C-alpha cells in the first residue's frame, strides 16, 4: 500500500470517529448499560477499519460502516456472554441492538443522556471531569492522567470507581426534567473546570477539549443561554493564549500584544453573544466582560465604565470577594486611581481577602498610578512577601524595580 | 431498586433556621407509604441505648454504647423502592432530617441468585 493510501485511510477513520464515535458509544450505553463494552467495541471497529480499509478501500459511508461494525461486535460479545453464563437476559438487548435506532427529539439524544450521567452530582467532581473527558471526549486514560498530573493507573481507578457507582447506585441514563436548569449548571461547571485546568497547566489540549465540549452542548441544548455564554467565554479567553506568555513569563492583559490574539475566535465568541437572552447568568456576564476586553484596541481604549457595570451585575448574581477586587481595578481604570483605591479598600474589608497578595498588588498599581510612588512601593513589597509562586514574585519585583527607576 | 436511607442526627441542627422545602415527617411517611415507594422505616433510640457485639479470638465481647464514638449518630432509617438514584434523592430531599440532619442513601447489594 502506498503512503498516500495509508494517509487516506487514517484521515477517513479519524473523520468517521470524530463524527460518529460519541453517537455509537452513547447509544450502546443506553441499550446495553455496559460502559466498557460500548467503548471497547468502538475501539475494535476502529482497529478493524485499519485492517480492512487499506485492502478493500474506504467504504462509501465510513461513519455508517463504523456504527454497523461496532453494533455487530456488541451483539457478538453479548451472545458469547449469554452462552457462557447460560443467561437469556440479554435477548431483548440484542434485539434492540439489531434494530436501527433513530431518536426524533434533541432532548432524547443519547449523547445528551451520556453527558448528564457523566456529570451527575452523585459523582465526585474529579470523577465527573475524568469520565466526561474519557467517554464524551474520547481521550485515553493515559492522556487524562497526564493532563491532571497523575498516573494512568490512578486515573484508571478513578474511572472504574465512577462507572461502578453509576451501575451500583442506580444513577439513571437520562436527561433530567425536574431540575434541568440546575443540572445544566453542573455540566457547565465540569466543562469550565476542564477549560481552566487547561489554562492553569498550559495544557492547551484540555482547553481545546473544553471548547469542543462547549460546541457539542450548544448544539444539544440550543435553548440554554448559559451554555451559549460559556462557549463564548471560553473562545474569548482562549483567543488570547499566544499573547499570555512571553519567554515563559506571564503577561497581564494590559500589556499583551493584541496582534497575537486570534481574531476569528474573538469574532465567533462575540457573535455568540449577539443574542436575545432569556436567562442572564454568571457565564453571560463574564463573557460580556471578556468581549469588552477582547474587542478593545488597547487597554486605554477599553470601555471601562461598561466593565464596571458588568462587574456590578456579576456581584449581584454571584457575589465573591475576588470579583469585588477585579471590579475595584476596573473602577481605577474608569474613574481614576483614587476612586479605584476607595473601591479596593471596601472590597478588602472582606475577611476572605485577608493576606491575599492580589489585594496588595492591586493597591500598589493604583497607588503608583495616583503618583504615590513610596506608598506604592510599600504595597508592592508586601505583595512580594505574600506571593504564592516564584513567577508571581518575579513579576512583582520587576514592577517594583520599574517604580524605583522612575 | 431498593435503597436504605440512613437518617443521621446533627448536633448543630438547632442553630439552623427551618427549611420550607421539607415536609413534616408524618406527611412524608404518609405520602411515600401511599405511593408504595417507602417499604419500611423506623426511628432508633439514641446511642446510649446501643449495645455493641464483637467476637474476637474466640471470645464474645459485649459492650455498652455505639460501635464508634462520633457526634453524629444514626437516628433512624427508611427503606425505599425506587426506579433509580434520582428518585431516591428526590424523596430523601423532602424528608425533614435532610434539613435537621444528614441523610445517606445507599443501594441494596442483593446476593446474585
Short mmCIF file of C-alpha atoms in Angstrom, two decimals, chain A:
data_model
loop_
_atom_site.label_atom_id
_atom_site.label_comp_id
_atom_site.label_asym_id
_atom_site.label_seq_id
_atom_site.Cartn_x
_atom_site.Cartn_y
_atom_site.Cartn_z
CA UNK A 1 0.00 0.00 0.00
CA UNK A 2 1.29 3.44 -0.85
CA UNK A 3 1.86 6.05 1.80
CA UNK A 4 -0.84 8.22 0.27
CA UNK A 5 -3.41 5.45 0.59
CA UNK A 6 -2.42 4.88 4.25
CA UNK A 7 -2.91 8.60 4.88
CA UNK A 8 -6.27 8.48 3.20
CA UNK A 9 -7.39 5.59 5.42
CA UNK A 10 -6.12 7.31 8.56
CA UNK A 11 -7.88 10.53 7.66
CA UNK A 12 -11.15 8.82 6.73
CA UNK A 13 -11.07 6.90 10.00
CA UNK A 14 -10.29 10.00 12.08
CA UNK A 15 -13.17 11.87 10.42
CA UNK A 16 -15.58 8.98 10.87
CA UNK A 17 -14.63 8.65 14.54
CA UNK A 18 -14.99 12.39 15.12
CA UNK A 19 -18.45 12.26 13.57
CA UNK A 20 -19.75 9.02 14.96
CA UNK A 21 -17.78 7.74 17.99
CA UNK A 22 -19.80 9.60 20.58
CA UNK A 23 -23.13 8.66 18.97
CA UNK A 24 -22.18 4.97 18.89
CA UNK A 25 -20.89 4.91 22.48
CA UNK A 26 -23.87 6.85 23.81
CA UNK A 27 -26.43 4.67 22.10
CA UNK A 28 -24.68 1.42 23.12
CA UNK A 29 -24.55 2.51 26.77
CA UNK A 30 -28.28 3.11 26.65
CA UNK A 31 -29.10 -0.25 25.07
CA UNK A 32 -26.58 -2.43 26.95
CA UNK A 33 -25.95 -0.48 30.16
CA UNK A 34 -22.33 -1.60 29.80
CA UNK A 35 -19.93 1.35 29.60
CA UNK A 36 -16.79 -0.68 28.98
CA UNK A 37 -18.43 -2.76 26.27
CA UNK A 38 -19.58 0.39 24.49
CA UNK A 39 -16.09 1.91 24.49
CA UNK A 40 -14.36 -1.38 23.61
CA UNK A 41 -16.45 -2.22 20.56
CA UNK A 42 -15.81 1.21 19.06
CA UNK A 43 -12.06 0.68 19.52
CA UNK A 44 -12.44 -2.78 17.95
CA UNK A 45 -14.32 -1.33 15.00
CA UNK A 46 -11.58 1.29 14.50
CA UNK A 47 -8.91 -1.43 14.58
CA UNK A 48 -10.86 -3.48 12.07
CA UNK A 49 -11.10 -0.44 9.80
CA UNK A 50 -7.31 -0.11 9.85
CA UNK A 51 -7.04 -3.74 8.75
CA UNK A 52 -9.71 -3.91 6.08
CA UNK A 53 -9.95 -0.42 4.57
CA UNK A 54 -6.43 -0.46 3.06
CA UNK A 55 -7.28 -3.81 1.43
CA UNK A 56 -10.91 -3.24 0.37
CA UNK A 57 -10.86 0.53 0.05
CA UNK A 58 -12.53 3.11 2.30
CA UNK A 59 -16.28 2.40 2.39
CA UNK A 60 -18.66 4.90 0.78
CA UNK A 61 -20.03 5.90 4.20
CA UNK A 62 -17.24 5.33 6.76
CA UNK A 63 -19.35 6.55 9.72
CA UNK A 64 -22.16 4.10 8.91
CA UNK A 65 -19.59 1.32 8.48
CA UNK A 66 -18.17 2.06 11.96
CA UNK A 67 -21.63 2.07 13.53
CA UNK A 68 -22.64 -1.22 11.92
CA UNK A 69 -19.33 -2.89 12.79
CA UNK A 70 -19.43 -1.74 16.41
CA UNK A 71 -23.04 -2.88 16.84
CA UNK A 72 -22.29 -6.28 15.30
CA UNK A 73 -19.34 -6.65 17.61
CA UNK A 74 -21.51 -5.71 20.63
CA UNK A 75 -24.07 -8.34 19.62
CA UNK A 76 -21.27 -10.95 19.32
CA UNK A 77 -19.89 -10.10 22.75
CA UNK A 78 -23.32 -10.22 24.36
CA UNK A 79 -24.22 -13.52 22.64
CA UNK A 80 -20.99 -15.09 23.86
CA UNK A 81 -21.61 -13.87 27.41
CA UNK A 82 -25.12 -15.29 27.15
CA UNK A 83 -23.83 -18.72 26.17
CA UNK A 84 -21.11 -18.68 28.82
CA UNK A 85 -23.40 -17.70 31.65
CA UNK A 86 -26.39 -19.59 30.34
CA UNK A 87 -28.40 -16.42 30.69
CA UNK A 88 -31.13 -15.18 28.43
CA UNK A 89 -31.47 -11.75 29.96
CA UNK A 90 -29.73 -10.03 27.07
CA UNK A 91 -32.10 -11.25 24.37
CA UNK A 92 -34.14 -8.07 24.47
CA UNK A 93 -30.97 -6.01 24.38
CA UNK A 94 -29.67 -7.89 21.36
CA UNK A 95 -32.97 -7.45 19.55
CA UNK A 96 -32.90 -3.72 20.20
CA UNK A 97 -29.30 -3.55 19.02
CA UNK A 98 -30.24 -5.27 15.79
CA UNK A 99 -32.84 -2.60 15.04
CA UNK A 100 -31.81 0.73 13.70
CA UNK A 101 -32.49 3.28 16.36
CA UNK A 102 -33.28 6.87 15.49
CA UNK A 103 -34.37 9.40 18.03
CA UNK A 104 -36.50 12.31 16.89
CA UNK A 105 -36.05 14.95 19.60
CA UNK A 106 -32.78 16.59 20.62
CA UNK A 107 -33.68 16.11 24.30
CA UNK A 108 -33.87 12.38 23.54
CA UNK A 109 -30.39 12.40 22.04
CA UNK A 110 -28.31 9.67 23.68
CA UNK A 111 -25.30 12.00 23.68
CA UNK A 112 -27.15 14.34 26.00
CA UNK A 113 -28.13 11.45 28.29
CA UNK A 114 -24.48 10.46 28.40
CA UNK A 115 -23.31 13.99 29.28
CA UNK A 116 -25.82 14.32 32.13
CA UNK A 117 -24.89 10.92 33.51
CA UNK A 118 -21.15 11.65 33.40
CA UNK A 119 -21.79 14.95 35.22
CA UNK A 120 -24.25 13.56 37.79
CA UNK A 121 -23.92 15.33 41.15
CA UNK A 122 -23.75 11.98 42.99
CA UNK A 123 -20.28 11.51 41.45
CA UNK A 124 -17.26 13.29 42.89
CA UNK A 125 -16.32 16.38 40.86
CA UNK A 126 -12.96 14.93 39.80
CA UNK A 127 -14.74 11.75 38.69
CA UNK A 128 -17.21 13.80 36.63
CA UNK A 129 -14.33 15.57 34.91
CA UNK A 130 -12.43 12.33 34.22
CA UNK A 131 -15.49 10.47 32.98
CA UNK A 132 -16.57 13.31 30.68
CA UNK A 133 -13.11 13.51 29.12
CA UNK A 134 -12.89 9.74 28.74
CA UNK A 135 -16.33 8.81 27.49
CA UNK A 136 -17.67 12.01 25.91
CA UNK A 137 -14.43 13.43 24.53
CA UNK A 138 -12.85 10.03 23.90
CA UNK A 139 -9.44 10.86 25.41
CA UNK A 140 -7.29 7.96 26.57
CA UNK A 141 -6.93 7.23 30.29
CA UNK A 142 -3.22 7.92 29.90
CA UNK A 143 -3.83 11.36 28.33
CA UNK A 144 -6.29 12.37 31.06
CA UNK A 145 -3.85 11.20 33.74
CA UNK A 146 -1.11 13.26 32.14
CA UNK A 147 -3.30 16.37 31.98
CA UNK A 148 -4.17 16.07 35.68
CA UNK A 149 -0.61 15.18 36.71
CA UNK A 150 -1.47 11.71 37.89
CA UNK A 151 -0.59 8.21 36.69
CA UNK A 152 -2.60 6.21 34.19
CA UNK A 153 -3.22 3.63 36.94
CA UNK A 154 -4.67 6.21 39.36
CA UNK A 155 -6.84 7.72 36.63
CA UNK A 156 -7.98 4.22 35.61
CA UNK A 157 -9.02 3.54 39.21
CA UNK A 158 -10.93 6.83 39.36
CA UNK A 159 -12.82 5.98 36.14
CA UNK A 160 -13.57 2.46 37.34
CA UNK A 161 -14.94 3.72 40.66
CA UNK A 162 -17.14 6.24 38.83
CA UNK A 163 -18.54 3.61 36.43
CA UNK A 164 -19.17 1.23 39.34
CA UNK A 165 -21.02 3.90 41.25
CA UNK A 166 -23.24 4.61 38.23
CA UNK A 167 -24.14 0.93 37.99
CA UNK A 168 -24.40 0.06 41.68
CA UNK A 169 -26.12 3.20 42.94
CA UNK A 170 -28.56 3.27 40.02
CA UNK A 171 -27.59 6.64 38.54
CA UNK A 172 -30.04 6.92 35.63
CA UNK A 173 -29.11 7.35 31.98
CA UNK A 174 -31.47 10.17 31.37
CA UNK A 175 -31.86 13.85 30.61
CA UNK A 176 -33.26 15.32 33.84
CA UNK A 177 -36.63 17.06 33.65
CA UNK A 178 -37.49 18.46 37.09
CA UNK A 179 -34.17 20.12 37.85
CA UNK A 180 -32.88 20.62 34.30
CA UNK A 181 -31.50 24.15 34.81
CA UNK A 182 -29.56 23.14 37.91
CA UNK A 183 -28.20 20.03 36.22
CA UNK A 184 -27.16 22.05 33.15
CA UNK A 185 -25.24 24.34 35.53
CA UNK A 186 -23.50 21.24 36.88
CA UNK A 187 -22.49 20.14 33.37
CA UNK A 188 -21.21 23.62 32.52
CA UNK A 189 -19.15 23.67 35.73
CA UNK A 190 -17.42 20.46 34.62
CA UNK A 191 -16.67 21.88 31.17
CA UNK A 192 -15.38 25.17 32.59
CA UNK A 193 -13.22 23.27 35.07
CA UNK A 194 -11.65 21.35 32.17
CA UNK A 195 -11.02 24.68 30.46
CA UNK A 196 -9.49 26.46 33.48
CA UNK A 197 -7.37 23.39 34.24
CA UNK A 198 -6.02 23.69 30.69
CA UNK A 199 -5.32 27.34 31.43
CA UNK A 200 -3.59 26.73 34.75
CA UNK A 201 -1.34 23.95 33.48
CA UNK A 202 -0.91 25.41 29.97
CA UNK A 203 -2.27 22.08 28.73
CA UNK A 204 -3.81 23.56 25.60
CA UNK A 205 -5.30 20.25 24.57
CA UNK A 206 -7.59 20.47 27.62
CA UNK A 207 -8.75 23.96 26.69
CA UNK A 208 -9.39 22.70 23.15
CA UNK A 209 -11.37 19.74 24.51
CA UNK A 210 -13.41 22.07 26.72
CA UNK A 211 -14.28 24.24 23.70
CA UNK A 212 -15.19 21.13 21.70
CA UNK A 213 -17.48 20.07 24.59
CA UNK A 214 -18.93 23.58 24.66
CA UNK A 215 -19.78 23.37 20.94
CA UNK A 216 -21.39 19.96 21.43
CA UNK A 217 -23.51 21.27 24.30
CA UNK A 218 -24.62 24.35 22.37
CA UNK A 219 -25.81 22.00 19.62
CA UNK A 220 -27.55 19.63 22.06
CA UNK A 221 -29.02 22.37 24.28
CA UNK A 222 -29.87 25.11 21.78
CA UNK A 223 -32.21 26.90 24.22
CA UNK A 224 -29.72 27.20 27.06
CA UNK A 225 -28.39 30.75 27.28
CA UNK A 226 -25.72 29.94 29.84
CA UNK A 227 -24.38 27.12 27.64
CA UNK A 228 -24.02 29.54 24.74
CA UNK A 229 -22.43 32.11 27.06
CA UNK A 230 -19.91 29.60 28.40
CA UNK A 231 -18.78 28.70 24.87
CA UNK A 232 -18.39 32.42 24.09
CA UNK A 233 -16.45 32.99 27.32
CA UNK A 234 -14.05 30.12 26.58
CA UNK A 235 -13.50 31.23 22.98
CA UNK A 236 -12.81 34.82 24.06
CA UNK A 237 -10.35 33.76 26.75
CA UNK A 238 -8.66 31.11 24.62
CA UNK A 239 -8.19 33.62 21.79
CA UNK A 240 -5.57 35.37 23.95
CA UNK A 241 -3.46 32.24 24.52
CA UNK A 242 -0.48 33.23 22.32
CA UNK A 243 -0.12 36.63 23.98
CA UNK A 244 -0.42 35.50 27.59
CA UNK A 245 3.12 34.29 27.89
CA UNK A 246 6.37 35.70 26.52
CA UNK A 247 9.64 33.84 27.20
CA UNK A 248 7.94 31.81 29.92
CA UNK A 249 6.69 34.89 31.79
CA UNK A 250 3.00 35.68 32.19
CA UNK A 251 1.93 38.92 30.53
CA UNK A 252 -1.04 40.77 32.04
CA UNK A 253 -3.97 41.70 29.83
CA UNK A 254 -2.93 45.35 29.83
CA UNK A 255 0.49 44.61 28.34
CA UNK A 256 -0.42 41.83 25.91
CA UNK A 257 0.44 42.20 22.22
CA UNK A 258 -3.10 42.33 20.89
CA UNK A 259 -1.99 41.48 17.35
CA UNK A 260 -1.31 37.98 18.67
CA UNK A 261 -4.92 37.48 19.71
CA UNK A 262 -6.89 35.09 17.50
CA UNK A 263 -9.36 37.38 15.74
CA UNK A 264 -11.51 34.58 14.30
CA UNK A 265 -12.17 33.17 17.76
CA UNK A 266 -12.96 36.61 19.19
CA UNK A 267 -15.40 37.19 16.33
CA UNK A 268 -17.03 33.83 16.94
CA UNK A 269 -17.32 34.49 20.69
CA UNK A 270 -18.72 37.99 20.14
CA UNK A 271 -21.22 36.67 17.58
CA UNK A 272 -22.49 34.08 20.09
CA UNK A 273 -23.19 36.96 22.48
CA UNK A 274 -25.33 38.87 19.97
CA UNK A 275 -28.39 37.00 21.06
CA UNK A 276 -31.74 37.60 22.67
CA UNK A 277 -31.20 36.34 26.22
CA UNK A 278 -33.92 34.88 28.40
CA UNK A 279 -31.60 33.84 31.22
CA UNK A 280 -28.83 36.09 32.42
CA UNK A 281 -26.34 34.07 34.45
CA UNK A 282 -22.73 34.34 35.58
CA UNK A 283 -21.28 32.94 32.34
CA UNK A 284 -23.23 35.52 30.31
CA UNK A 285 -21.85 38.42 32.34
CA UNK A 286 -18.30 37.05 32.37
CA UNK A 287 -18.46 36.52 28.61
CA UNK A 288 -19.56 40.14 28.15
CA UNK A 289 -16.60 41.29 30.26
CA UNK A 290 -14.23 39.13 28.20
CA UNK A 291 -15.77 40.51 24.99
CA UNK A 292 -15.32 44.11 26.19
CA UNK A 293 -11.62 43.41 26.65
CA UNK A 294 -11.19 41.34 23.50
CA UNK A 295 -12.77 43.90 21.16
CA UNK A 296 -10.89 46.93 22.56
CA UNK A 297 -7.92 48.17 20.51
CA UNK A 298 -5.85 48.78 23.67
CA UNK A 299 -6.14 48.77 27.46
CA UNK A 300 -6.59 52.56 27.49
CA UNK A 301 -9.30 52.45 24.82
CA UNK A 302 -11.32 49.82 26.67
CA UNK A 303 -14.88 50.66 27.68
CA UNK A 304 -14.09 50.61 31.41
CA UNK A 305 -17.39 52.12 32.62
CA UNK A 306 -19.20 49.25 30.83
CA UNK A 307 -16.88 46.75 32.51
CA UNK A 308 -17.53 48.26 35.94
CA UNK A 309 -21.29 47.97 35.30
CA UNK A 310 -20.84 44.31 34.28
CA UNK A 311 -18.89 43.59 37.46
CA UNK A 312 -21.72 45.18 39.45
CA UNK A 313 -24.14 42.85 37.68
CA UNK A 314 -21.90 39.86 38.36
CA UNK A 315 -21.62 40.76 42.05
CA UNK A 316 -25.42 40.77 42.16
CA UNK A 317 -25.73 37.30 40.62
CA UNK A 318 -22.70 35.59 42.16
CA UNK A 319 -21.10 37.65 44.94
CA UNK A 320 -17.44 36.88 45.50
CA UNK A 321 -14.59 38.88 47.06
CA UNK A 322 -12.32 38.22 44.06
CA UNK A 323 -14.92 39.71 41.72
CA UNK A 324 -15.15 42.76 44.02
CA UNK A 325 -11.36 43.04 43.73
CA UNK A 326 -11.48 42.89 39.92
CA UNK A 327 -14.24 45.47 39.97
CA UNK A 328 -12.02 47.81 42.00
CA UNK A 329 -9.27 47.53 39.36
CA UNK A 330 -11.84 48.35 36.66
CA UNK A 331 -13.06 51.36 38.70
CA UNK A 332 -9.43 52.53 38.82
CA UNK A 333 -9.34 52.47 35.02
CA UNK A 334 -12.76 54.01 34.60
CA UNK A 335 -12.91 56.74 37.30
CA UNK A 336 -9.28 57.25 38.19
CA UNK A 337 -6.80 55.70 40.59
CA UNK A 338 -8.23 57.32 43.74
CA UNK A 339 -11.74 56.03 43.05
CA UNK A 340 -10.17 52.62 42.40
CA UNK A 341 -8.36 52.76 45.74
CA UNK A 342 -11.59 53.53 47.56
CA UNK A 343 -13.32 50.59 45.85
CA UNK A 344 -10.34 48.38 46.65
CA UNK A 345 -10.35 49.25 50.35
CA UNK A 346 -14.05 48.47 50.61
CA UNK A 347 -13.54 45.12 48.77
CA UNK A 348 -10.57 44.33 51.04
CA UNK A 349 -12.79 44.53 54.12
CA UNK A 350 -13.98 41.02 53.24
CA UNK A 351 -12.08 38.70 55.58
CA UNK A 352 -11.69 36.13 52.80
CA UNK A 353 -9.28 38.51 51.07
CA UNK A 354 -7.15 38.99 54.20
CA UNK A 355 -3.48 38.45 53.43
CA UNK A 356 -4.19 37.94 49.70
CA UNK A 357 -1.26 39.10 47.58
CA UNK A 358 -3.58 40.29 44.79
CA UNK A 359 -5.03 42.98 47.09
CA UNK A 360 -1.56 44.31 47.88
CA UNK A 361 -0.53 44.08 44.21
CA UNK A 362 -3.64 45.96 43.03
CA UNK A 363 -3.11 48.56 45.76
CA UNK A 364 0.48 49.02 44.58
CA UNK A 365 -0.64 49.56 40.97
CA UNK A 366 -3.36 52.02 41.90
CA UNK A 367 -1.06 53.98 44.25
CA UNK A 368 1.64 54.24 41.60
CA UNK A 369 -0.90 55.48 39.07
CA UNK A 370 -2.04 58.03 41.63
CA UNK A 371 1.60 59.23 41.73
CA UNK A 372 2.16 57.99 45.29
CA UNK A 373 5.35 56.09 44.50
CA UNK A 374 6.65 55.50 48.01
CA UNK A 375 3.32 54.13 49.22
CA UNK A 376 3.10 52.05 46.05
CA UNK A 377 6.50 50.50 46.78
CA UNK A 378 5.45 49.54 50.30
CA UNK A 379 2.33 47.82 48.92
CA UNK A 380 4.33 46.02 46.22
CA UNK A 381 6.88 44.79 48.75
CA UNK A 382 4.02 43.44 50.83
CA UNK A 383 2.62 41.69 47.73
CA UNK A 384 6.06 40.17 47.01
CA UNK A 385 6.13 38.74 50.51
CA UNK A 386 2.65 37.22 50.12
CA UNK A 387 3.03 35.96 46.52
CA UNK A 388 2.37 32.21 46.31
CA UNK A 389 4.67 31.33 43.39
CA UNK A 390 8.15 32.26 42.25
CA UNK A 391 6.83 33.54 38.93
CA UNK A 392 4.40 35.94 40.56
CA UNK A 393 7.15 37.14 42.89
CA UNK A 394 9.47 37.82 39.93
CA UNK A 395 6.78 39.84 38.16
CA UNK A 396 6.07 41.93 41.23
CA UNK A 397 9.78 42.53 41.78
CA UNK A 398 10.07 43.73 38.22
CA UNK A 399 7.24 46.18 38.78
CA UNK A 400 8.87 47.41 41.98
CA UNK A 401 12.18 47.89 40.14
CA UNK A 402 10.45 49.93 37.42
CA UNK A 403 8.88 52.08 40.09
CA UNK A 404 12.22 52.70 41.82
CA UNK A 405 13.76 53.64 38.45
CA UNK A 406 11.02 56.12 37.59
#
